[in-house]
Amino acid sequence: MSYVQRVLEELKAKNPGETEFHQAATEILLTLEPVINAHPEYEKAALLERFTEPERVILFRVPWVDDSGKVRVNKGYRVQFNSAIGPYKGGLRFHPSVNLSVIKFLGLEQILKNSLTSLPIGGGKGGSDFDPKGKSDREIMAFCQSFMTELYRHVGADTDVPAGDIGVGAREVGYLFGQYKRICNEHVGVLTGRGLSYGGSLIRKEATGYGLVYMTAEAMKMRGDNFEGKTVLVSGSGNVAIYACEKAQQLGAKVVAMYDSNGYIYDPNGIQIEVIKQLKEVERVRIKEYATRVPGSTYTEGCKGIWTIPCDVALPCATQNEIDEESAKYLVKNGVKYVAEGANMPSTLEAIEVFQKSSAVFLPAKAANAGGVATSALEMAQSSGRLFWSAEEVDAKLKTIMINIYHNMDNAAKKYGYEGNYVMGANIAGFEKVADAMMAHGIV
Ligand code: NDP
Ligand code: 2IT
């Protein structure tokens, strides 16, 4: 058994039942064989054993009072996975499906993603099984204040810098920041995705979706292709999905479908993104409302059917494992040319195999959605420097970062003889820098 396979087997045995963590670790570790074989010193230093074991896992109780006066208790998590190349950095997810396995898979992905940005940020992730859906603003505030009342002692502008993820957007970051500032008496860059009036960065809100499209556009450009006239599917209708849709349409594509966790809308005339913003960012209602407001569009209950709609480009931007083998086969059968992952781990291992055996270009999450955390690092830089960059400046830096990530992963794949395999390219390019830093630090 190879070193990589042994570490993977031990990881599964030592972390029983953590299926999402096993899935992410399998995808990553198996692609690292060529690098590991080229560096026998890594095994002596137990580098992979250390790389896959979080530096610190924080689990805590989050008590809060709902609007009826009832005391509620949720679980809080922060996994400080790897700080070899910078302070822990990564989002907070509030969703009922959150558990330790989900946070660890996200944290492991985040280490390599953050390395790919070329900026000095380590990997971390956190969140809660709290469900923000249907909660009043006061309940959201009460929860966020309680969450930060424990988290504050573990984070800091040079230690660990959380941000948003599913269920955590500008409103939640505002409440979390307010409570941190109140407890610590410090107005510092301890969170990113902050509002513009208190240290946030222009373009951070748009960054993940825009970055996803910038990288896809670069992959197209290298093939003499572009977004003009392309039919696009975008899953989800949250932060990442909205700005992926907006940028794809700005580049001349037609996005014909989007969903939320209840069902999908199909609009053959092209999604009116301003309507989606109104429904999701302002009114916080279900996507089915779109069909009642936009003539010619339809709503279908259930999500999976979206992948049976013929398209040139698929941009999964909702959640993990939203594309299974069957859905991947539909996409390929219908002639999809590009699949770029806006969400984290949206494709199952079987689905990835289907895409990689097809002629479609597959851009994996940790590269394709890195624009969000990269712009978070730009927000950190502005906070530290007490600066405020224009939207044009931030957008230009974001675009350059995404283009560079594309070529770095393309080159890494070529270097080891796997041209066009961007899963290998992204994992290897991200890992090389982290491994180098960990070796330099000795056994820690
Ligand atoms: P949001 O909470 O803004 O939006 C999430 C969207 O996905 C909603 O439309 C939601 O529907 C849908 N969704 C969530 N869970 C499910 C599910 N089980 N089945 C179907 N649909 C679901 O989150 P973001 O847009 O921020 O995040 C989306 C993805 O992108 C996540 O995987 C996240 O980790 C990843 N990501 C986010 C970044 C960021 O900067 N925000 C950066 C990089 C990656 P509903 O409202 O009905 O729940
Ligand atoms: O998955 C991700 O990269 C994010 N949710 C963004 C993290 C961040 O720190 O901006």
Coordinates of C-alpha atoms and ligand atoms in Angstrom, one line a residue:
M1 CA 0.0 0.0 0.0
S2 CA 1.4 3.4 -0.9
Y3 CA 1.9 6.2 1.7
V4 CA -1.0 8.1 0.4
Q5 CA -3.3 5.1 0.5
R6 CA -2.2 4.2 4.0
V7 CA -2.9 7.8 5.3
L8 CA -6.4 7.7 3.6
E9 CA -7.2 4.4 5.2
E10 CA -6.1 5.6 8.7
L11 CA -8.0 8.8 8.2
K12 CA -11.2 6.9 7.5
A13 CA -10.7 4.6 10.5
K14 CA -9.8 7.5 12.9
N15 CA -12.7 9.6 11.8
P16 CA -15.6 7.2 11.5
G17 CA -18.9 8.4 9.9
E18 CA -17.4 11.6 8.6
T19 CA -18.5 10.9 5.1
E20 CA -18.1 14.4 3.6
F21 CA -14.6 14.7 5.2
H22 CA -13.7 11.2 3.7
Q23 CA -15.0 12.3 0.3
A24 CA -12.9 15.5 0.2
A25 CA -9.8 13.7 1.6
T26 CA -10.1 11.0 -1.0
E27 CA -10.4 13.4 -3.9
I28 CA -7.4 15.4 -2.6
L29 CA -5.0 12.7 -1.4
L30 CA -5.3 10.3 -4.4
T31 CA -4.2 13.2 -6.8
L32 CA -1.1 13.9 -4.7
E33 CA 0.7 10.6 -5.4
P34 CA 3.0 12.2 -8.1
V35 CA 4.2 14.9 -5.7
I36 CA 4.5 12.5 -2.7
N37 CA 6.6 10.1 -4.9
A38 CA 8.9 13.0 -5.9
H39 CA 9.4 13.9 -2.2
P40 CA 10.3 10.9 0.0
E41 CA 11.1 13.2 2.8
Y42 CA 7.4 14.0 3.3
E43 CA 6.6 10.5 4.6
K44 CA 9.5 10.7 7.1
A45 CA 8.0 14.0 8.4
A46 CA 4.5 12.5 8.5
L47 CA 3.5 15.4 6.4
L48 CA 0.2 14.0 5.1
E49 CA -0.9 12.8 8.6
R50 CA -0.3 16.3 9.9
F51 CA -1.9 17.9 6.8
T52 CA -5.2 16.0 7.3
E53 CA -5.4 16.5 11.1
P54 CA -6.8 19.9 12.1
E55 CA -4.4 22.0 14.2
R56 CA -7.4 22.8 16.5
V57 CA -11.1 22.0 16.6
I58 CA -13.4 24.1 18.7
L59 CA -16.9 22.9 19.6
F60 CA -19.2 25.0 21.6
R61 CA -22.7 25.6 22.9
V62 CA -24.8 28.5 21.4
P63 CA -27.8 29.3 23.6
W64 CA -30.2 32.0 22.5
V65 CA -33.8 33.0 23.1
D66 CA -36.4 33.0 20.3
D67 CA -39.3 35.4 19.8
S68 CA -41.7 33.4 21.8
G69 CA -39.3 33.5 24.8
K70 CA -38.2 29.9 24.4
V71 CA -34.5 29.0 25.1
R72 CA -32.9 27.3 22.1
V73 CA -29.5 25.6 21.9
N74 CA -27.4 25.1 18.8
K75 CA -23.9 23.6 18.2
G76 CA -21.1 26.0 17.2
Y77 CA -17.9 24.9 15.4
R78 CA -14.6 26.4 14.3
V79 CA -12.0 24.1 12.7
Q80 CA -8.6 25.8 12.6
F81 CA -7.2 23.4 10.1
N82 CA -3.8 24.8 8.9
S83 CA -1.9 28.0 9.5
A84 CA 1.3 27.1 7.7
I85 CA 1.0 30.0 5.1
G86 CA -1.1 32.5 7.0
P87 CA -3.8 33.1 9.7
Y88 CA -6.7 30.6 9.5
K89 CA -9.2 32.0 6.9
G90 CA -12.6 30.7 5.8
G91 CA -16.3 31.1 6.1
L92 CA -19.0 30.4 8.7
R93 CA -22.0 28.3 7.5
F94 CA -25.3 28.4 9.3
H95 CA -27.5 25.5 8.0
P96 CA -29.3 22.6 9.7
S97 CA -27.1 20.1 7.9
V98 CA -23.9 21.4 9.5
N99 CA -21.9 18.9 11.5
L100 CA -18.2 18.2 12.2
S101 CA -17.7 16.2 9.0
V102 CA -19.1 19.1 6.9
I103 CA -16.9 21.7 8.6
K104 CA -13.8 19.5 8.3
F105 CA -14.4 18.8 4.5
L106 CA -14.8 22.6 4.0
G107 CA -11.7 23.3 6.1
L108 CA -9.6 20.8 4.2
E109 CA -10.6 22.2 0.9
Q110 CA -10.0 25.7 2.2
I111 CA -6.3 25.1 2.9
L112 CA -5.6 24.3 -0.7
K113 CA -8.0 27.0 -2.1
N114 CA -6.4 29.7 0.0
S115 CA -2.9 28.5 -1.1
L116 CA -4.0 28.7 -4.8
T117 CA -4.9 32.4 -4.4
S118 CA -1.2 33.1 -3.8
L119 CA -2.1 35.3 -0.9
P120 CA -0.9 34.6 2.8
I121 CA -4.0 32.9 4.2
G122 CA -4.2 29.5 6.0
G123 CA -7.3 27.3 6.1
G124 CA -10.2 27.3 8.5
K125 CA -14.0 26.9 8.5
G126 CA -16.8 27.1 11.0
G127 CA -20.5 27.4 11.5
S128 CA -23.6 26.1 13.2
D129 CA -26.6 23.8 12.7
F130 CA -28.7 26.9 13.3
D131 CA -31.3 27.4 10.6
P132 CA -31.7 31.1 9.7
K133 CA -34.8 30.4 7.5
G134 CA -37.9 32.0 8.8
K135 CA -36.1 33.6 11.7
S136 CA -36.8 37.3 12.6
D137 CA -34.0 39.8 12.4
R138 CA -34.0 39.9 16.2
E139 CA -33.6 36.1 16.4
I140 CA -30.7 36.2 13.9
M141 CA -29.0 39.0 16.0
A142 CA -29.5 37.1 19.2
F143 CA -28.0 34.0 17.7
C144 CA -25.0 35.8 16.2
Q145 CA -24.3 37.6 19.4
S146 CA -24.3 34.4 21.4
F147 CA -22.1 32.6 18.7
M148 CA -19.5 35.4 18.9
T149 CA -19.6 35.5 22.7
E150 CA -17.7 32.2 22.6
L151 CA -15.9 32.6 19.2
Y152 CA -14.2 35.9 20.0
R153 CA -11.6 34.3 22.2
H154 CA -10.4 32.0 19.4
V155 CA -10.3 34.5 16.4
G156 CA -8.4 37.7 15.7
A157 CA -7.2 39.8 12.7
D158 CA -3.8 38.0 12.7
T159 CA -5.1 34.6 14.1
D160 CA -8.2 33.5 12.4
V161 CA -10.5 35.6 10.2
P162 CA -14.0 34.1 9.5
A163 CA -16.4 35.3 6.7
G164 CA -19.7 34.2 5.2
D165 CA -20.8 31.0 3.6
I166 CA -24.3 29.4 3.3
G167 CA -26.7 31.2 5.6
V168 CA -24.1 33.9 6.5
G169 CA -24.2 37.1 4.5
A170 CA -23.8 40.8 5.2
R171 CA -26.5 40.9 7.9
E172 CA -25.0 38.1 9.9
V173 CA -21.4 39.4 9.5
G174 CA -22.6 42.8 10.7
Y175 CA -24.1 41.3 13.9
L176 CA -21.0 39.1 14.5
F177 CA -18.7 42.0 14.0
G178 CA -20.7 44.3 16.3
Q179 CA -20.5 41.7 19.1
Y180 CA -16.7 41.1 18.6
K181 CA -16.0 44.9 18.7
R182 CA -18.1 45.2 21.8
I183 CA -16.4 42.4 23.7
C184 CA -12.8 43.1 22.5
N185 CA -13.0 46.9 22.2
E186 CA -11.1 46.7 18.9
H187 CA -12.2 47.8 15.5
V188 CA -10.1 45.4 13.4
G189 CA -10.3 43.2 10.4
V190 CA -11.4 40.1 12.3
L191 CA -14.1 39.2 9.8
T192 CA -14.4 39.8 6.1
G193 CA -17.4 40.4 4.0
R194 CA -18.0 43.4 6.2
G195 CA -20.3 46.3 5.2
L196 CA -18.6 49.1 3.3
S197 CA -19.3 51.6 6.1
Y198 CA -17.2 49.6 8.6
G199 CA -14.2 48.3 6.8
G200 CA -15.6 46.0 4.0
S201 CA -14.2 45.9 0.5
L202 CA -16.0 46.8 -2.7
I203 CA -16.6 43.7 -4.9
R204 CA -16.3 41.2 -2.0
K205 CA -20.1 40.5 -2.3
E206 CA -19.7 39.9 -6.1
A207 CA -16.3 38.2 -5.9
T208 CA -17.0 34.5 -5.8
G209 CA -19.5 34.5 -8.6
Y210 CA -17.6 37.0 -10.7
G211 CA -14.3 35.1 -10.1
L212 CA -16.0 31.8 -11.2
V213 CA -17.0 33.4 -14.5
Y214 CA -13.6 35.1 -15.0
M215 CA -11.9 31.7 -14.7
T216 CA -14.4 30.0 -17.0
A217 CA -13.9 32.8 -19.5
E218 CA -10.1 32.2 -19.4
A219 CA -10.6 28.5 -20.0
M220 CA -12.8 29.4 -22.9
K221 CA -10.3 31.9 -24.2
M222 CA -7.5 29.3 -24.3
R223 CA -9.8 27.2 -26.5
G224 CA -10.7 30.1 -28.9
D225 CA -14.2 30.3 -27.2
N226 CA -16.2 32.7 -25.1
F227 CA -19.4 33.2 -23.2
E228 CA -21.2 35.0 -26.1
G229 CA -24.5 33.2 -26.9
K230 CA -23.8 30.3 -24.4
T231 CA -26.8 28.7 -22.6
V232 CA -25.9 28.5 -18.9
L233 CA -27.4 26.7 -15.9
V234 CA -26.7 28.2 -12.4
S235 CA -27.9 26.2 -9.4
G236 CA -28.6 28.0 -6.2
S237 CA -29.9 31.6 -5.9
G238 CA -27.7 32.8 -3.1
N239 CA -24.6 35.0 -3.0
V240 CA -22.5 33.0 -5.3
A241 CA -25.2 32.1 -7.8
I242 CA -26.6 35.6 -8.2
Y243 CA -23.2 37.1 -9.1
A244 CA -22.2 34.2 -11.3
C245 CA -25.4 34.7 -13.2
E246 CA -24.9 38.5 -13.4
K247 CA -21.4 38.3 -14.8
A248 CA -22.1 35.4 -17.3
Q249 CA -25.0 37.6 -18.7
Q250 CA -22.7 40.6 -18.8
L251 CA -20.4 38.5 -21.0
G252 CA -23.2 37.7 -23.4
A253 CA -24.5 34.3 -22.0
K254 CA -28.1 33.4 -21.4
V255 CA -28.7 31.9 -18.0
V256 CA -31.9 29.9 -18.3
A257 CA -32.4 28.2 -14.9
M258 CA -31.6 28.7 -11.2
Y259 CA -32.9 27.1 -8.0
D260 CA -33.3 27.2 -4.3
S261 CA -33.7 24.2 -2.0
N262 CA -37.4 23.8 -2.9
G263 CA -37.3 23.8 -6.7
Y264 CA -36.1 25.4 -9.9
I265 CA -37.2 28.1 -12.3
Y266 CA -36.7 27.9 -16.1
D267 CA -36.8 31.1 -18.1
P268 CA -36.1 30.5 -21.8
N269 CA -35.7 34.3 -22.4
G270 CA -32.9 34.5 -19.9
I271 CA -33.2 35.0 -16.1
Q272 CA -33.9 38.6 -15.0
I273 CA -31.3 38.9 -12.3
E274 CA -32.7 42.0 -10.8
V275 CA -35.9 40.0 -10.0
I276 CA -33.8 37.3 -8.3
K277 CA -32.0 40.0 -6.3
Q278 CA -35.3 41.5 -5.2
L279 CA -36.6 38.1 -4.2
K280 CA -33.5 36.8 -2.5
E281 CA -31.5 39.8 -1.2
V282 CA -34.4 42.1 -0.3
E283 CA -37.6 40.1 0.3
R284 CA -36.0 36.8 1.4
V285 CA -38.7 34.7 -0.2
R286 CA -38.8 31.4 -2.2
I287 CA -37.7 31.3 -5.9
K288 CA -41.0 30.0 -7.1
E289 CA -42.2 33.7 -6.8
Y290 CA -40.1 34.4 -9.9
A291 CA -42.6 32.4 -12.1
T292 CA -45.5 34.5 -10.8
R293 CA -43.7 37.7 -11.6
V294 CA -42.0 37.0 -15.0
P295 CA -44.2 35.9 -17.8
G296 CA -42.9 33.0 -19.9
S297 CA -41.0 31.4 -17.0
T298 CA -42.0 28.2 -15.2
Y299 CA -41.3 26.7 -11.7
T300 CA -40.8 23.0 -11.0
E301 CA -40.8 21.6 -7.5
G302 CA -37.6 19.7 -6.6
C303 CA -34.0 20.6 -7.6
K304 CA -32.5 17.7 -9.5
G305 CA -34.4 18.2 -12.8
I306 CA -32.4 21.3 -13.5
W307 CA -29.4 19.2 -14.7
T308 CA -31.6 17.6 -17.5
I309 CA -32.0 21.0 -19.2
P310 CA -29.6 21.2 -22.2
C311 CA -26.8 23.7 -21.7
D312 CA -23.3 24.7 -22.8
V313 CA -22.1 25.7 -19.3
A314 CA -23.1 24.4 -15.9
L315 CA -22.3 26.4 -12.8
P316 CA -23.3 24.6 -9.7
C317 CA -23.4 27.3 -7.0
A318 CA -25.6 25.8 -4.1
T319 CA -24.1 23.1 -2.0
Q320 CA -22.1 19.8 -1.7
N321 CA -23.1 16.8 -3.8
E322 CA -25.8 18.6 -5.7
I323 CA -24.6 16.8 -9.0
D324 CA -24.5 13.0 -8.7
E325 CA -23.5 10.5 -11.3
E326 CA -26.9 10.5 -13.0
S327 CA -27.1 14.3 -13.3
A328 CA -23.5 14.4 -14.6
K329 CA -24.5 11.9 -17.3
Y330 CA -27.5 14.0 -18.3
L331 CA -25.2 17.1 -18.7
V332 CA -22.7 15.2 -20.8
K333 CA -25.4 13.6 -22.9
N334 CA -26.8 17.0 -23.6
G335 CA -23.4 18.3 -24.7
V336 CA -22.2 20.4 -21.8
K337 CA -18.8 22.0 -22.7
Y338 CA -17.8 23.6 -19.4
V339 CA -18.5 22.7 -15.8
A340 CA -17.2 25.2 -13.2
E341 CA -17.9 24.7 -9.5
G342 CA -19.0 27.7 -7.6
A343 CA -20.1 25.7 -4.6
N344 CA -17.8 23.6 -2.5
M345 CA -17.7 20.0 -3.6
P346 CA -20.9 20.2 -5.6
S347 CA -20.0 17.1 -7.7
T348 CA -19.8 13.6 -6.2
L349 CA -16.7 11.6 -6.8
E350 CA -18.7 9.6 -9.4
A351 CA -19.9 12.8 -11.1
I352 CA -16.3 14.1 -11.4
E353 CA -15.3 10.9 -13.1
V354 CA -18.1 11.3 -15.6
F355 CA -17.0 14.8 -16.4
Q356 CA -13.4 13.9 -16.7
K357 CA -14.1 11.0 -19.1
S358 CA -16.1 13.4 -21.3
S359 CA -14.8 16.2 -23.5
A360 CA -16.1 18.8 -21.1
V361 CA -13.7 21.1 -19.3
F362 CA -14.1 20.6 -15.6
L363 CA -12.9 23.4 -13.3
P364 CA -12.9 22.2 -9.6
A365 CA -14.3 24.2 -6.7
K366 CA -11.1 25.0 -4.9
A367 CA -9.8 26.8 -7.9
A368 CA -13.0 28.1 -9.5
N369 CA -14.6 29.6 -6.4
A370 CA -11.4 31.0 -4.9
G371 CA -12.3 34.5 -5.9
G372 CA -14.4 35.0 -2.8
V373 CA -11.7 34.2 -0.3
A374 CA -9.1 35.9 -2.5
T375 CA -11.1 39.1 -2.2
S376 CA -11.4 38.5 1.5
A377 CA -7.6 38.6 1.6
L378 CA -7.7 41.9 -0.3
E379 CA -10.2 43.1 2.3
M380 CA -7.7 42.1 5.0
A381 CA -4.9 44.0 3.2
Q382 CA -7.1 47.1 3.0
S383 CA -7.9 46.8 6.7
S384 CA -4.3 46.5 7.7
G385 CA -3.2 49.3 5.5
R386 CA -6.2 51.5 6.6
L387 CA -6.9 51.9 2.8
F388 CA -10.0 51.7 0.6
W389 CA -9.5 50.6 -3.0
S390 CA -12.0 51.4 -5.8
A391 CA -14.3 48.8 -7.3
E392 CA -12.2 48.9 -10.5
E393 CA -9.0 48.2 -8.6
V394 CA -10.4 45.3 -6.6
D395 CA -12.2 43.8 -9.7
A396 CA -8.9 44.0 -11.7
K397 CA -7.0 42.3 -9.0
L398 CA -9.7 39.6 -8.7
K399 CA -9.6 39.0 -12.4
T400 CA -5.8 38.7 -12.4
I401 CA -5.9 36.3 -9.5
M402 CA -8.4 34.0 -11.2
I403 CA -6.5 34.0 -14.5
N404 CA -3.3 33.2 -12.6
I405 CA -4.9 30.3 -10.7
Y406 CA -6.2 28.9 -14.0
H407 CA -2.7 28.9 -15.5
N408 CA -1.0 27.6 -12.3
M409 CA -3.2 24.6 -12.1
D410 CA -2.9 24.1 -15.8
N411 CA 0.9 24.1 -15.6
A412 CA 0.9 21.9 -12.5
A413 CA -1.2 19.3 -14.3
K414 CA 1.1 19.4 -17.3
K415 CA 4.3 19.2 -15.1
Y416 CA 3.2 15.8 -13.8
G417 CA 1.9 14.5 -17.2
Y418 CA -1.8 15.0 -16.6
E419 CA -2.6 17.8 -19.0
G420 CA -6.2 19.1 -18.8
N421 CA -6.9 17.3 -15.4
Y422 CA -7.6 20.4 -13.3
V423 CA -8.6 18.3 -10.3
M424 CA -4.9 17.1 -10.1
G425 CA -3.6 20.5 -11.2
A426 CA -5.4 22.4 -8.5
N427 CA -4.7 20.0 -5.7
I428 CA -1.0 19.8 -6.6
A429 CA -0.5 23.5 -7.1
G430 CA -2.2 24.3 -3.8
F431 CA -0.4 21.5 -1.9
E432 CA 3.1 22.4 -3.0
K433 CA 3.2 25.7 -1.2
V434 CA 1.6 24.4 2.0
A435 CA 4.0 21.4 2.0
D436 CA 7.0 23.6 1.6
A437 CA 5.9 25.9 4.5
M438 CA 5.1 22.9 6.7
M439 CA 8.5 21.4 6.1
A440 CA 10.2 24.7 6.8
H441 CA 8.5 24.9 10.2
G442 CA 9.7 21.5 11.5
I443 CA 7.5 19.1 13.4
V444 CA 4.7 21.3 14.6
Ligands
NDP1 P1 -26.2 31.3 0.3 O1 -26.7 31.0 1.6 O2 -26.2 32.8 -0.1 O3 -27.0 30.6 -0.9 C1 -27.1 29.2 -0.9 C2 -28.0 28.8 -2.0 O4 -27.9 27.3 -2.2 C3 -29.5 29.1 -1.7 O5 -30.1 29.3 -2.9 C4 -29.9 27.8 -1.1 O6 -31.3 27.6 -1.2 C5 -29.2 26.8 -1.9 N1 -29.0 25.5 -1.1 C6 -28.4 25.4 0.1 N2 -28.5 24.1 0.5 C7 -29.2 23.5 -0.5 C8 -29.6 22.1 -0.6 N3 -29.3 21.2 0.3 N4 -30.2 21.8 -1.8 C9 -30.5 22.7 -2.7 N5 -30.2 24.0 -2.6 C10 -29.5 24.4 -1.5 O7 -24.7 30.7 0.2 P2 -23.5 31.1 -0.8 O8 -24.1 31.5 -2.1 O9 -22.6 31.9 -0.1 O10 -22.8 29.6 -0.9 C11 -23.1 28.7 -1.9 C12 -22.0 27.7 -2.1 O11 -20.8 28.4 -2.5 C13 -21.6 26.9 -0.9 O12 -21.2 25.6 -1.3 C14 -20.5 27.7 -0.3 O13 -19.6 26.9 0.5 C15 -19.8 28.1 -1.6 N6 -18.9 29.2 -1.5 C16 -19.3 30.4 -1.0 C17 -18.4 31.5 -1.0 C18 -18.8 32.9 -0.6 O14 -18.1 33.8 -0.8 N7 -20.1 33.1 -0.1 C19 -17.0 31.4 -1.5 C20 -16.7 30.1 -2.1 C21 -17.6 29.1 -2.1 P3 -32.3 27.9 0.1 O15 -32.2 29.4 0.3 O16 -33.6 27.3 -0.2 O17 -31.6 27.2 1.3
2IT2 O1 -15.7 28.7 0.8 C1 -15.2 29.8 0.8 O2 -14.1 30.1 0.2 C2 -15.9 30.9 1.5 N1 -17.0 30.7 2.0 C3 -15.3 32.3 1.6 C4 -14.3 32.3 2.7 C5 -13.8 33.7 3.0 O3 -13.0 33.7 4.0 O4 -14.0 34.7 2.3

